[in-house]
Every structure is written in structure tokens, then in C-alpha cells.
XYZ file of N, CA and C in Angstrom:
816
model
N 45.412 -3.271 3.084
C 45.596 -1.972 3.734
C 45.237 -0.819 2.804
N 45.579 -0.976 1.511
C 45.256 0.063 0.529
C 43.756 0.296 0.449
N 43.006 -0.804 0.498
C 41.555 -0.698 0.401
C 40.980 0.064 1.594
N 41.623 -0.111 2.762
C 41.159 0.572 3.972
C 41.314 2.084 3.819
N 42.403 2.502 3.185
C 42.658 3.924 3.001
C 41.810 4.535 1.881
N 41.381 3.698 0.952
C 40.642 4.211 -0.203
C 39.314 4.854 0.184
N 38.616 4.237 1.150
C 37.294 4.741 1.522
C 37.342 6.166 2.084
N 38.195 6.444 3.076
C 38.239 7.832 3.556
C 38.698 8.820 2.497
N 39.599 8.383 1.612
C 40.040 9.266 0.522
C 38.867 9.604 -0.386
N 38.076 8.575 -0.727
C 36.904 8.802 -1.583
C 35.893 9.719 -0.903
N 35.712 9.526 0.399
C 34.760 10.352 1.139
C 35.189 11.817 1.186
N 36.510 12.042 1.100
C 37.015 13.411 1.065
C 36.961 14.011 -0.335
N 37.317 13.184 -1.329
C 37.421 13.674 -2.707
C 36.040 13.882 -3.334
N 35.097 12.984 -3.036
C 33.782 13.051 -3.671
C 33.074 14.391 -3.420
N 32.964 14.855 -2.170
C 32.315 16.163 -1.967
C 33.059 17.296 -2.661
N 34.399 17.199 -2.688
C 35.197 18.237 -3.329
C 34.882 18.319 -4.826
N 34.796 17.143 -5.472
C 34.480 17.111 -6.908
C 33.051 17.584 -7.168
N 32.129 17.177 -6.299
C 30.738 17.607 -6.467
C 30.603 19.120 -6.302
N 31.481 19.712 -5.494
C 31.429 21.147 -5.227
C 32.111 21.959 -6.324
N 33.187 21.394 -6.903
C 34.038 22.196 -7.796
C 33.905 21.872 -9.278
N 33.402 20.675 -9.633
C 33.399 20.272 -11.039
C 31.986 20.010 -11.553
N 31.496 20.878 -12.421
C 30.154 20.683 -12.981
C 30.126 19.447 -13.886
N 31.238 19.152 -14.542
C 31.302 17.957 -15.400
C 31.184 16.691 -14.560
N 31.866 16.671 -13.419
C 31.769 15.508 -12.528
C 30.341 15.349 -12.022
N 29.717 16.470 -11.644
C 28.324 16.429 -11.169
C 27.415 15.854 -12.251
N 27.639 16.281 -13.500
C 26.831 15.799 -14.626
C 26.893 14.271 -14.720
N 28.106 13.730 -14.761
C 28.257 12.282 -14.907
C 27.823 11.526 -13.661
N 28.071 12.116 -12.497
C 27.662 11.482 -11.249
C 26.141 11.344 -11.194
N 25.437 12.428 -11.505
C 23.975 12.390 -11.474
C 23.416 11.438 -12.526
N 24.007 11.466 -13.734
C 23.539 10.575 -14.802
C 23.705 9.116 -14.401
N 24.891 8.782 -13.885
C 25.155 7.399 -13.485
C 24.271 6.983 -12.314
N 24.112 7.900 -11.361
C 23.248 7.606 -10.222
C 21.816 7.342 -10.691
N 21.337 8.186 -11.591
C 19.964 8.068 -12.081
C 19.726 6.701 -12.731
N 20.618 6.316 -13.618
C 20.473 5.033 -14.314
C 20.558 3.872 -13.328
N 21.581 3.898 -12.467
C 21.783 2.797 -11.524
C 20.623 2.694 -10.532
N 20.157 3.845 -10.055
C 19.087 3.833 -9.059
C 17.766 3.371 -9.668
N 17.505 3.776 -10.904
C 16.275 3.324 -11.577
C 16.314 1.813 -11.805
N 17.493 1.276 -12.115
C 17.615 -0.175 -12.295
C 17.424 -0.897 -10.964
N 17.947 -0.296 -9.882
C 17.756 -0.890 -8.560
C 16.284 -0.864 -8.158
N 15.621 0.252 -8.400
C 14.188 0.336 -8.102
C 13.404 -0.701 -8.889
N 13.824 -0.938 -10.135
C 13.149 -1.946 -10.958
C 13.306 -3.336 -10.350
N 14.503 -3.627 -9.831
C 14.743 -4.930 -9.186
C 13.781 -5.130 -8.016
N 13.560 -4.072 -7.252
C 12.650 -4.142 -6.102
C 11.193 -4.240 -6.554
N 10.866 -3.515 -7.631
C 9.474 -3.396 -8.069
C 8.991 -4.624 -8.839
N 9.882 -5.296 -9.545
C 9.492 -6.459 -10.364
C 8.742 -7.517 -9.548
N 9.303 -8.006 -8.424
C 8.549 -9.026 -7.670
C 7.242 -8.504 -7.079
N 7.223 -7.212 -6.717
C 5.981 -6.629 -6.185
C 4.886 -6.686 -7.247
N 5.231 -6.304 -8.474
C 4.251 -6.322 -9.568
C 3.779 -7.737 -9.883
N 4.714 -8.680 -9.867
C 4.344 -10.078 -10.159
C 3.418 -10.615 -9.075
N 3.729 -10.309 -7.821
C 2.875 -10.771 -6.722
C 1.511 -10.099 -6.755
N 1.490 -8.817 -7.140
C 0.237 -8.056 -7.141
C -0.675 -8.450 -8.296
N -0.103 -8.556 -9.497
C -0.931 -8.728 -10.693
C -0.703 -10.036 -11.433
N 0.313 -10.772 -11.038
C 0.554 -12.061 -11.678
C 1.356 -11.981 -12.960
N 1.720 -10.780 -13.384
C 2.486 -10.624 -14.627
C 2.229 -9.274 -15.266
N 2.186 -9.245 -16.591
C 1.998 -8.004 -17.346
C 0.581 -7.472 -17.138
N 0.470 -6.258 -16.607
C -0.837 -5.681 -16.299
C -0.674 -4.172 -16.149
N -1.562 -3.427 -16.772
C -1.465 -1.968 -16.702
C -1.615 -1.449 -15.275
N -2.262 -2.221 -14.407
C -2.404 -1.798 -13.015
C -1.058 -1.729 -12.303
N -0.044 -2.398 -12.868
C 1.301 -2.314 -12.284
C 1.877 -0.900 -12.378
N 1.325 -0.069 -13.274
C 1.817 1.301 -13.389
C 1.566 2.097 -12.105
N 0.571 1.707 -11.327
C 0.341 2.350 -10.026
C 1.549 2.126 -9.103
N 2.030 0.884 -9.101
C 3.183 0.533 -8.268
C 4.425 1.268 -8.762
N 4.640 1.252 -10.076
C 5.800 1.908 -10.664
C 5.773 3.402 -10.358
N 4.610 4.010 -10.511
C 4.448 5.440 -10.230
C 4.833 5.749 -8.779
N 4.354 4.933 -7.855
C 4.653 5.135 -6.437
C 6.147 4.996 -6.154
N 6.781 4.013 -6.780
C 8.194 3.729 -6.516
C 9.128 4.794 -7.090
N 8.705 5.465 -8.157
C 9.607 6.379 -8.871
C 9.460 7.832 -8.420
N 8.351 8.191 -7.835
C 8.062 9.603 -7.576
C 9.092 10.326 -6.698
N 9.791 9.616 -5.850
C 10.741 10.274 -4.944
C 12.103 10.546 -5.597
N 12.369 9.947 -6.762
C 13.695 10.036 -7.385
C 14.078 11.491 -7.674
N 13.094 12.318 -7.976
C 13.354 13.722 -8.314
C 14.136 14.443 -7.217
N 13.881 14.090 -5.972
C 14.544 14.783 -4.864
C 16.053 14.538 -4.859
N 16.473 13.322 -5.191
C 17.898 13.002 -5.240
C 18.622 13.799 -6.333
N 17.892 14.158 -7.385
C 18.503 14.887 -8.498
C 18.325 16.393 -8.376
N 17.656 16.834 -7.319
C 17.461 18.266 -7.114
C 16.411 18.867 -8.027
N 15.411 18.073 -8.413
C 14.381 18.536 -9.336
C 13.052 18.743 -8.614
N 12.309 19.753 -9.060
C 10.971 20.008 -8.551
C 10.034 20.229 -9.735
N 8.742 19.994 -9.524
C 7.761 20.154 -10.597
C 6.662 21.120 -10.179
N 6.302 21.987 -11.110
C 5.139 22.849 -10.953
C 4.134 22.435 -12.029
N 2.957 22.026 -11.604
C 1.963 21.487 -12.532
C 0.756 22.403 -12.595
N 0.316 22.718 -13.805
C -0.923 23.481 -13.986
C -1.831 22.722 -14.947
N -3.132 22.954 -14.817
C -4.090 22.305 -15.712
C -4.531 20.925 -15.281
N -4.398 20.613 -13.972
C -4.800 19.291 -13.479
C -6.224 18.927 -13.900
N -7.086 19.948 -13.969
C -8.494 19.666 -14.273
C -8.685 18.999 -15.632
N -7.735 19.204 -16.538
C -7.873 18.632 -17.882
C -7.631 17.116 -17.903
N -7.040 16.591 -16.827
C -6.851 15.136 -16.736
C -8.045 14.453 -16.073
N -8.981 15.256 -15.594
C -10.182 14.672 -14.973
C -11.192 14.287 -16.051
N -10.749 13.443 -16.931
C -11.555 13.006 -18.076
C -11.801 11.517 -17.966
N -13.048 11.102 -18.043
C -13.382 9.682 -17.934
C -13.037 8.940 -19.225
N -12.812 7.653 -19.075
C -12.618 6.808 -20.246
C -11.233 6.923 -20.864
N -11.046 6.277 -22.017
C -9.740 6.263 -22.676
C -9.418 7.610 -23.330
N -8.132 7.918 -23.428
C -7.654 9.070 -24.187
C -6.179 8.882 -24.495
N -5.678 9.707 -25.387
C -4.265 9.679 -25.757
C -3.598 10.935 -25.208
N -2.540 10.759 -24.444
C -1.730 11.888 -23.978
C -0.552 12.037 -24.928
N -0.288 13.264 -25.362
C 0.912 13.526 -26.154
C 1.754 14.566 -25.422
N 3.074 14.411 -25.456
C 3.950 15.380 -24.802
C 5.268 15.494 -25.549
N 5.960 16.594 -25.313
C 7.295 16.752 -25.885
C 8.284 15.865 -25.125
N 9.420 15.590 -25.769
C 10.364 14.600 -25.253
C 11.775 15.177 -25.297
N 12.364 15.435 -24.107
C 13.685 16.051 -24.063
C 14.792 15.101 -23.614
N 14.496 14.234 -22.653
C 15.522 13.298 -22.192
C 14.858 12.187 -21.392
N 15.673 11.265 -20.891
C 15.136 10.184 -20.062
C 14.554 10.715 -18.755
N 14.883 11.954 -18.398
C 14.310 12.574 -17.199
C 12.807 12.786 -17.331
N 12.295 12.751 -18.561
C 10.852 12.916 -18.776
C 10.049 11.888 -17.989
N 10.657 10.728 -17.737
C 9.962 9.675 -16.989
C 9.538 10.189 -15.612
N 10.376 11.015 -14.993
C 10.051 11.533 -13.665
C 8.839 12.452 -13.727
N 8.756 13.265 -14.778
C 7.594 14.117 -14.966
C 6.339 13.308 -15.234
N 6.482 12.252 -16.022
C 5.341 11.373 -16.293
C 4.782 10.801 -14.993
N 5.679 10.295 -14.154
C 5.231 9.662 -12.914
C 4.594 10.671 -11.952
N 4.946 11.951 -12.137
C 4.381 13.005 -11.298
C 2.877 13.169 -11.545
N 2.447 12.946 -12.777
C 1.047 13.244 -13.117
C 0.327 12.071 -13.788
N 0.970 10.911 -13.882
C 0.396 9.783 -14.621
C -0.984 9.402 -14.091
N -2.004 9.447 -14.946
C -3.346 9.045 -14.499
C -3.418 7.533 -14.297
N -4.434 7.081 -13.580
C -4.658 5.640 -13.438
C -4.977 5.029 -14.803
N -4.658 3.761 -14.938
C -4.899 2.987 -16.163
C -4.274 3.677 -17.386
N -3.068 4.167 -17.181
C -2.346 4.811 -18.277
C -0.961 4.192 -18.397
N -0.587 3.831 -19.610
C 0.765 3.364 -19.893
C 1.262 4.121 -21.119
N 2.386 3.726 -21.661
C 2.963 4.512 -22.741
C 3.330 3.654 -23.934
N 3.599 4.330 -25.032
C 4.133 3.676 -26.222
C 5.610 4.037 -26.297
N 6.458 3.028 -26.468
C 7.902 3.260 -26.432
C 8.594 2.450 -27.529
N 9.825 2.838 -27.821
C 10.607 2.120 -28.834
C 10.905 0.706 -28.344
N 10.937 -0.218 -29.297
C 11.104 -1.633 -28.988
C 12.410 -1.927 -28.254
N 13.449 -1.117 -28.532
C 14.760 -1.353 -27.933
C 14.734 -1.269 -26.408
N 13.752 -0.543 -25.867
C 13.684 -0.344 -24.424
C 13.487 -1.648 -23.660
N 12.876 -2.624 -24.309
C 12.591 -3.877 -23.621
C 13.874 -4.620 -23.249
N 14.978 -4.268 -23.930
C 16.258 -4.925 -23.647
C 17.080 -4.160 -22.620
N 16.515 -3.161 -21.980
C 17.253 -2.324 -21.021
C 17.263 -2.942 -19.623
N 17.663 -4.190 -19.526
C 17.822 -4.857 -18.237
C 16.557 -4.869 -17.407
N 16.724 -4.584 -16.122
C 15.575 -4.620 -15.207
C 14.560 -3.533 -15.538
N 15.028 -2.407 -16.088
C 14.103 -1.334 -16.486
C 13.204 -1.820 -17.623
N 13.789 -2.549 -18.585
C 12.992 -3.109 -19.678
C 11.947 -4.081 -19.171
N 12.321 -4.882 -18.175
C 11.396 -5.855 -17.603
C 10.228 -5.170 -16.910
N 10.528 -4.105 -16.158
C 9.450 -3.409 -15.449
C 8.549 -2.668 -16.437
N 9.120 -2.200 -17.542
C 8.302 -1.577 -18.589
C 7.321 -2.592 -19.164
N 7.799 -3.795 -19.403
C 6.930 -4.858 -19.941
C 5.828 -5.189 -18.937
N 6.185 -5.304 -17.670
C 5.193 -5.619 -16.646
C 4.157 -4.512 -16.515
N 4.565 -3.269 -16.813
C 3.640 -2.140 -16.725
C 2.735 -1.994 -17.933
N 2.816 -2.928 -18.866
C 1.917 -2.909 -20.027
C 2.326 -1.944 -21.113
N 3.577 -1.457 -21.073
C 4.038 -0.525 -22.106
C 3.965 -1.188 -23.479
N 3.474 -0.433 -24.453
C 3.325 -0.931 -25.831
C 4.607 -0.603 -26.594
N 5.277 -1.630 -27.094
C 6.548 -1.439 -27.788
C 6.334 -1.435 -29.296
N 6.966 -0.474 -29.971
C 6.870 -0.418 -31.428
C 8.254 -0.396 -32.047
N 8.327 -0.945 -33.248
C 9.568 -0.932 -34.028
C 9.532 0.288 -34.938
N 10.295 1.316 -34.583
C 10.264 2.577 -35.340
C 10.860 2.426 -36.737
N 11.654 1.377 -36.939
C 12.305 1.197 -38.234
C 11.381 0.543 -39.266
N 10.336 -0.113 -38.784
C 9.417 -0.820 -39.688
C 8.034 -0.181 -39.578
N 7.712 0.654 -40.549
C 6.466 1.422 -40.514
C 5.242 0.523 -40.457
N 5.261 -0.565 -41.229
C 4.095 -1.460 -41.258
C 3.868 -2.098 -39.894
N 4.952 -2.539 -39.241
C 4.827 -3.135 -37.910
C 4.282 -2.120 -36.921
N 4.788 -0.881 -36.998
C 4.340 0.173 -36.089
C 2.857 0.450 -36.269
N 2.400 0.489 -37.528
C 0.984 0.740 -37.802
C 0.110 -0.382 -37.259
N 0.577 -1.626 -37.393
C -0.182 -2.765 -36.869
C -0.293 -2.694 -35.347
N 0.812 -2.298 -34.694
C 0.801 -2.172 -33.234
C -0.163 -1.071 -32.814
N -0.140 0.052 -33.537
C -1.040 1.170 -33.217
C -2.495 0.764 -33.396
N -2.759 -0.003 -34.438
C -4.121 -0.468 -34.685
C -4.597 -1.367 -33.552
N -3.707 -2.249 -33.114
C -4.038 -3.125 -31.992
C -4.212 -2.336 -30.707
N -3.389 -1.298 -30.544
C -3.471 -0.464 -29.350
C -4.803 0.265 -29.284
N -5.303 0.717 -30.438
C -6.590 1.414 -30.482
C -7.711 0.489 -30.006
N -7.668 -0.757 -30.432
C -8.691 -1.719 -30.011
C -8.587 -2.011 -28.519
N -7.335 -2.137 -28.034
C -7.115 -2.413 -26.615
C -7.587 -1.245 -25.757
N -7.343 -0.018 -26.215
C -7.778 1.169 -25.476
C -9.275 1.121 -25.202
N -10.027 0.780 -26.222
C -11.483 0.774 -26.096
C -11.975 -0.417 -25.285
N -11.368 -1.581 -25.534
C -11.821 -2.799 -24.855
C -11.503 -2.763 -23.365
N -10.302 -2.268 -23.021
C -9.854 -2.293 -21.618
C -9.938 -0.940 -20.933
N -10.424 0.066 -21.690
C -10.584 1.429 -21.156
C -9.272 1.947 -20.540
N -8.232 1.968 -21.368
C -6.942 2.455 -20.908
C -6.565 3.756 -21.613
N -5.555 4.413 -21.067
C -5.011 5.640 -21.663
C -3.590 5.352 -22.124
N -3.185 6.000 -23.195
C -1.835 5.796 -23.722
C -1.094 7.127 -23.821
N 0.153 7.131 -23.383
C 1.018 8.308 -23.424
C 1.988 8.138 -24.589
N 2.014 9.109 -25.491
C 2.846 9.023 -26.696
C 3.718 10.271 -26.817
N 4.961 10.092 -27.266
C 5.845 11.213 -27.588
C 5.836 11.397 -29.107
N 5.037 12.320 -29.627
C 4.871 12.404 -31.082
C 6.109 12.875 -31.836
N 7.086 13.464 -31.127
C 8.322 13.837 -31.817
C 9.110 12.600 -32.243
N 8.896 11.490 -31.539
C 9.523 10.231 -31.930
C 10.919 10.023 -31.405
N 11.559 11.066 -30.898
C 12.915 10.952 -30.357
C 13.169 12.118 -29.412
N 14.236 12.017 -28.641
C 14.565 13.088 -27.696
C 15.056 14.330 -28.433
N 14.713 15.472 -27.867
C 15.071 16.732 -28.526
C 15.372 17.789 -27.478
N 16.592 18.343 -27.543
C 16.959 19.428 -26.632
C 17.429 20.652 -27.401
N 16.819 20.880 -28.548
C 17.248 21.989 -29.400
C 16.469 23.277 -29.168
N 15.707 23.339 -28.090
C 15.034 24.585 -27.745
C 13.663 24.760 -28.356
N 13.062 23.708 -28.874
C 11.727 23.800 -29.455
C 11.118 22.415 -29.561
N 10.218 22.234 -30.513
C 9.615 20.932 -30.761
C 10.019 20.436 -32.133
N 10.308 19.148 -32.235
C 10.556 18.537 -33.530
C 9.229 18.310 -34.244
N 9.265 18.157 -35.560
C 8.022 17.821 -36.282
C 7.374 16.569 -35.695
N 6.058 16.576 -35.620
C 5.331 15.443 -35.051
C 5.171 14.326 -36.075
N 5.428 13.120 -35.633
C 5.040 11.953 -36.418
C 3.548 11.716 -36.179
N 2.909 10.997 -37.066
C 1.446 10.990 -37.059
C 0.800 9.783 -36.394
N 1.628 8.881 -35.848
C 1.066 7.675 -35.245
C 0.071 7.952 -34.134
N 0.378 8.904 -33.256
C -0.510 9.209 -32.130
C -1.862 9.710 -32.606
N -1.862 10.420 -33.723
C -3.097 11.026 -34.226
C -3.943 9.995 -34.974
N -3.280 9.086 -35.685
C -3.997 7.942 -36.264
C -4.640 7.120 -35.144
N -3.879 6.918 -34.068
C -4.366 6.134 -32.925
C -5.615 6.761 -32.324
N -5.557 8.062 -32.047
C -6.688 8.751 -31.406
C -7.918 8.759 -32.303
N -7.702 8.992 -33.603
C -8.843 9.035 -34.525
C -9.437 7.643 -34.707
N -8.579 6.638 -34.819
C -9.090 5.281 -34.997
C -9.934 4.854 -33.800
N -9.484 5.244 -32.593
C -10.231 4.886 -31.381
C -11.333 5.891 -31.064
N -11.317 7.040 -31.781
C -12.289 8.116 -31.541
C -12.254 8.576 -30.082
N -11.034 8.752 -29.577
C -10.845 9.220 -28.201
C -10.131 10.575 -28.229
N -10.309 11.395 -27.190
C -9.669 12.712 -27.181
C -8.158 12.631 -26.998
N -7.499 13.708 -27.392
C -6.070 13.883 -27.166
C -5.889 14.926 -26.070
N -5.027 14.622 -25.104
C -4.692 15.595 -24.069
C -3.212 15.948 -24.208
N -2.897 17.172 -24.668
C -1.492 17.578 -24.800
C -0.913 17.995 -23.444
N 0.316 17.573 -23.196
C 1.034 17.965 -21.983
C 2.412 18.475 -22.402
N 2.800 19.619 -21.860
C 4.052 20.245 -22.274
C 5.010 20.373 -21.092
N 6.239 19.885 -21.282
C 7.317 20.055 -20.318
C 8.090 21.319 -20.693
N 8.372 22.172 -19.727
C 9.200 23.343 -20.012
C 10.620 22.906 -20.369
N 11.367 23.796 -20.989
C 12.731 23.497 -21.406
C 13.610 23.132 -20.205
N 14.455 22.127 -20.399
C 15.406 21.729 -19.355
C 16.693 22.555 -19.402
N 16.789 23.484 -20.339
C 18.063 24.157 -20.603
C 18.573 25.014 -19.442
N 17.695 25.323 -18.466
C 18.148 26.127 -17.331
C 18.846 25.292 -16.262
N 18.802 23.948 -16.413
C 19.497 23.112 -15.426
C 20.196 21.889 -16.037
N 19.785 21.491 -17.261
C 20.362 20.274 -17.851
C 20.806 20.560 -19.284
N 22.122 20.520 -19.485
C 22.699 20.752 -20.812
C 23.646 19.603 -21.129
N 23.212 18.739 -22.024
C 23.993 17.532 -22.315
C 25.338 17.853 -22.956
N 25.344 18.733 -23.930
C 26.598 19.044 -24.635
C 27.591 19.757 -23.718
N 27.088 20.646 -22.865
C 27.965 21.411 -21.964
C 28.283 20.648 -20.684
N 27.698 19.453 -20.537
C 27.917 18.606 -19.360
C 27.546 19.332 -18.062
N 26.323 19.863 -18.059
C 25.806 20.528 -16.855
C 24.504 19.856 -16.415
N 24.397 19.607 -15.129
C 23.190 19.006 -14.564
C 23.008 19.582 -13.159
N 22.332 20.720 -13.091
C 22.122 21.415 -11.823
C 20.732 21.083 -11.269
N 20.425 21.650 -10.111
C 19.061 21.555 -9.589
C 18.168 22.467 -10.414
N 16.880 22.154 -10.479
C 16.003 22.994 -11.281
C 14.538 22.676 -11.064
N 13.701 23.557 -11.571
C 12.253 23.388 -11.493
C 11.697 23.229 -12.910
N 10.867 22.222 -13.092
C 10.258 21.937 -14.391
C 8.777 22.271 -14.300
N 8.301 23.023 -15.260
C 6.872 23.326 -15.332
C 6.197 22.330 -16.272
N 5.125 21.732 -15.788
C 4.303 20.843 -16.614
C 2.957 21.521 -16.827
N 2.599 21.720 -18.080
C 1.311 22.350 -18.373
C 0.414 21.354 -19.107
N -0.699 21.023 -18.468
C -1.678 20.111 -19.062
C -2.703 20.965 -19.799
N -2.830 20.754 -21.100
C -3.689 21.591 -21.936
C -5.070 20.961 -22.098
N -6.057 21.753 -22.489
C -7.415 21.212 -22.701
C -7.412 20.111 -23.759
N -8.315 19.163 -23.584
C -8.373 18.035 -24.512
C -8.836 18.489 -25.900
N -8.385 17.762 -26.885
C -8.769 17.987 -28.285
C -9.614 16.796 -28.723
N -10.856 17.039 -29.051
C -11.768 15.949 -29.417
C -11.458 15.405 -30.812
N -11.730 14.115 -31.000
C -11.527 13.492 -32.321
C -12.796 12.833 -32.849
N -13.879 12.922 -32.095
C -15.122 12.266 -32.532
C -15.548 12.811 -33.891
N -15.836 11.898 -34.796
C -16.268 12.284 -36.135
C -15.127 12.513 -37.109
N -13.881 12.555 -36.608
C -12.739 12.741 -37.507
C -12.381 11.429 -38.192
N -11.782 11.551 -39.371
C -11.357 10.378 -40.136
C -9.861 10.493 -40.433
N -9.334 9.487 -41.107
C -7.911 9.481 -41.467
C -7.534 10.714 -42.284
N -8.495 11.284 -42.994
C -8.219 12.493 -43.785
C -7.909 13.704 -42.912
N -8.282 13.617 -41.625
C -8.094 14.752 -40.715
C -6.809 14.656 -39.885
N -6.022 13.615 -40.116
C -4.826 13.390 -39.297
C -3.856 14.569 -39.368
N -3.586 15.048 -40.563
C -2.632 16.151 -40.723
C -3.112 17.408 -40.010
N -4.383 17.735 -40.174
C -4.940 18.921 -39.509
C -4.877 18.779 -37.993
N -5.206 17.590 -37.495
C -5.169 17.333 -36.056
C -3.735 17.451 -35.521
N -2.788 16.913 -36.273
C -1.373 16.990 -35.887
C -0.900 18.438 -35.837
N -1.263 19.206 -36.846
C -0.848 20.622 -36.902
C -1.482 21.431 -35.780
N -2.757 21.146 -35.482
C -3.431 21.839 -34.388
C -2.741 21.534 -33.055
N -2.420 20.275 -32.838
C -1.771 19.856 -31.593
C -0.385 20.479 -31.468
N 0.352 20.471 -32.580
C 1.696 21.068 -32.581
C 1.621 22.549 -32.226
N 0.658 23.229 -32.800
C 0.537 24.669 -32.603
C 0.297 25.024 -31.135
N -0.652 24.329 -30.498
C -0.976 24.672 -29.110
C 0.162 24.269 -28.171
N 0.835 23.163 -28.488
C 1.930 22.712 -27.634
C 3.160 23.602 -27.779
N 3.441 24.027 -29.005
C 4.605 24.887 -29.214
C 4.401 26.240 -28.541
N 3.192 26.770 -28.620
C 2.884 28.041 -27.954
C 3.044 27.905 -26.443
N 2.555 26.785 -25.900
C 2.666 26.551 -24.458
C 4.125 26.376 -24.048
N 4.901 25.701 -24.904
C 6.325 25.500 -24.606
C 7.046 26.842 -24.505
N 6.776 27.730 -25.447
C 7.389 29.051 -25.416
C 6.980 29.814 -24.157
N 5.714 29.697 -23.809
C 5.176 30.427 -22.660
C 5.827 29.978 -21.356
N 5.893 28.665 -21.121
C 6.376 28.177 -19.826
C 7.897 28.085 -19.761
N 8.551 28.126 -20.910
C 10.012 28.051 -20.915
C 10.642 29.435 -20.809
N 9.865 30.474 -21.127
C 10.366 31.826 -21.013
C 11.550 32.106 -21.904
N 11.509 31.542 -23.104
C 12.610 31.766 -24.031
C 12.092 31.706 -25.461
N 12.896 32.181 -26.380
C 12.564 32.059 -27.795
C 13.057 30.716 -28.268
N 12.133 29.858 -28.662
C 12.521 28.510 -29.091
C 12.359 28.359 -30.585
N 13.042 27.356 -31.096
C 12.991 27.083 -32.525
C 12.191 25.813 -32.780
N 11.488 25.762 -33.870
C 10.815 24.535 -34.265
C 11.122 24.260 -35.718
N 10.940 23.002 -36.088
C 11.262 22.599 -37.460
C 10.014 22.292 -38.274
N 8.857 22.759 -37.804
C 7.643 22.497 -38.564
C 6.680 21.647 -37.786
N 5.432 21.592 -38.226
C 4.389 20.976 -37.430
C 4.313 19.473 -37.489
N 4.542 18.844 -38.623
C 4.267 17.400 -38.661
C 5.027 16.732 -39.793
N 5.128 15.426 -39.630
C 5.754 14.604 -40.647
C 5.133 13.222 -40.588
N 5.487 12.377 -41.533
C 4.927 11.031 -41.540
C 5.698 10.131 -40.590
């Protein structure tokens, strides 16, 4: 009998909490996001296996289709500019700033065909989400072991050229919500120069107007995505990595300030 009464009580209390408590909304949306993405992965895994037989970058088309609607449940919208800069044939490296796991929704909004990402190795253990990442051809690196990471990047450069794929990299190396860009690690730039493919910078506007982790706020909001002109690497060598990293940081930080409409802080252009 208690269980029978619990459901109507929950149906009454839940809207009240969603209306009155921003902290409850924060945790509710976070939990919903994680649980729903895992559920979508459960549905998508057999589709990818049936479509491609296993691990294949073409599975990213399926993943992109399955994830694109999630933004509506969270009250998020995207404004995209610079679409023409993604109309580039052949392989290239996309670099973007990294603020939270919500970045995945922005990625799926504009992800080009034959494009996957480079991610931390720990992600592969994230249940059904880790499995779908593996099926989508995501390249996993061990951030704690520099030599292993370099070997993976070297292999990725060869794969890019052989299979004509694109790779999405977060050069900051970790999530950052401090109002600017963290110093760039240089793996993405070594990758682009080794493969002699262009870099396409993409900038997400600040989430601070709707998502504040420390303050436990998660409101509806609009995210601006700005796709910047490609940066060529033909003829560059390993000696040019630092200059390329600094150039990329500069244009991305300027764009971040522009589309975020705020004064942001940065900690410098690049690091190893």
C-alpha cells in the first residue's frame, strides 16, 4: 500500500522541487543526462554492430543521429557560425575548448562525416558509453604515460592519411570552467604536422550563463559554436609545433572572448 501512495506523492513533489530548487534541478539534469546517454548507448550498440560489424568510424553517423535530440531535454540550443570552414575535403584535425561532458552535445551538432575523437583511456571503462565510444572508432590515449600517448598519436597520424579520417582533439587536455582557455598541450599539433593536414579550430562559448558546477546551477541556455578558418600545416616540421600551438591558442582565445561576451582569463598559450 505504501508503494501505491509513493507514486502520486513523487508526481506532486518532483515538479515542486524542479520549480523551487536550483540545486535539485542541477542534480536532476546531471543524473538524467548520464542515465539517458547510457540508455541511448544500449540502444545504439546493437545498431552499430549490425551496421558495421564492430569498431568502425562510420558508426559515428549513427551515434550522431541518436544523440542530437538530447539537447532539447536539457533546455539547450546551439547557434553555429562558420559552417563553410568545415567544407574541407580529406583529413584534418579539429581542436576545441573543453568545458564539461556537455561538449559532446555540441560535437554531435556539427560533427563532420568520417570524424571521431581522441579521448582519455579511462573513458573506455564508462559502461555502455565506453563501449559505444570504442565502436565509434574513438582513439584512446593514456595521459599519464607520455611515451604511450606519443605512440598512439603517431599511429593516429598514419591512420588519418590511410583511411582519410578526421580527428577531434581537446588540446587543453582536461575540462575547464574557469572563464578562459587552459594552456594547450602539444599532441594535437604534433599530430597535424606529422600528417601534414590542416587544423580547424572550433570554439564553444562559455557555459557560465546557464551551467555553474560549483554553484549547482543548470538552467536552460544557448551555446554559440564558432568554426574558425583552417590553419595549414603543409611544410611545417616538429620545430614549428610551439608556434602553431600559440597561433591556434591566440585565435581561439580571441573568439572565446568575442562569443562569450565576457572578460575571460587564460593561463598562457601552450605547454608540453
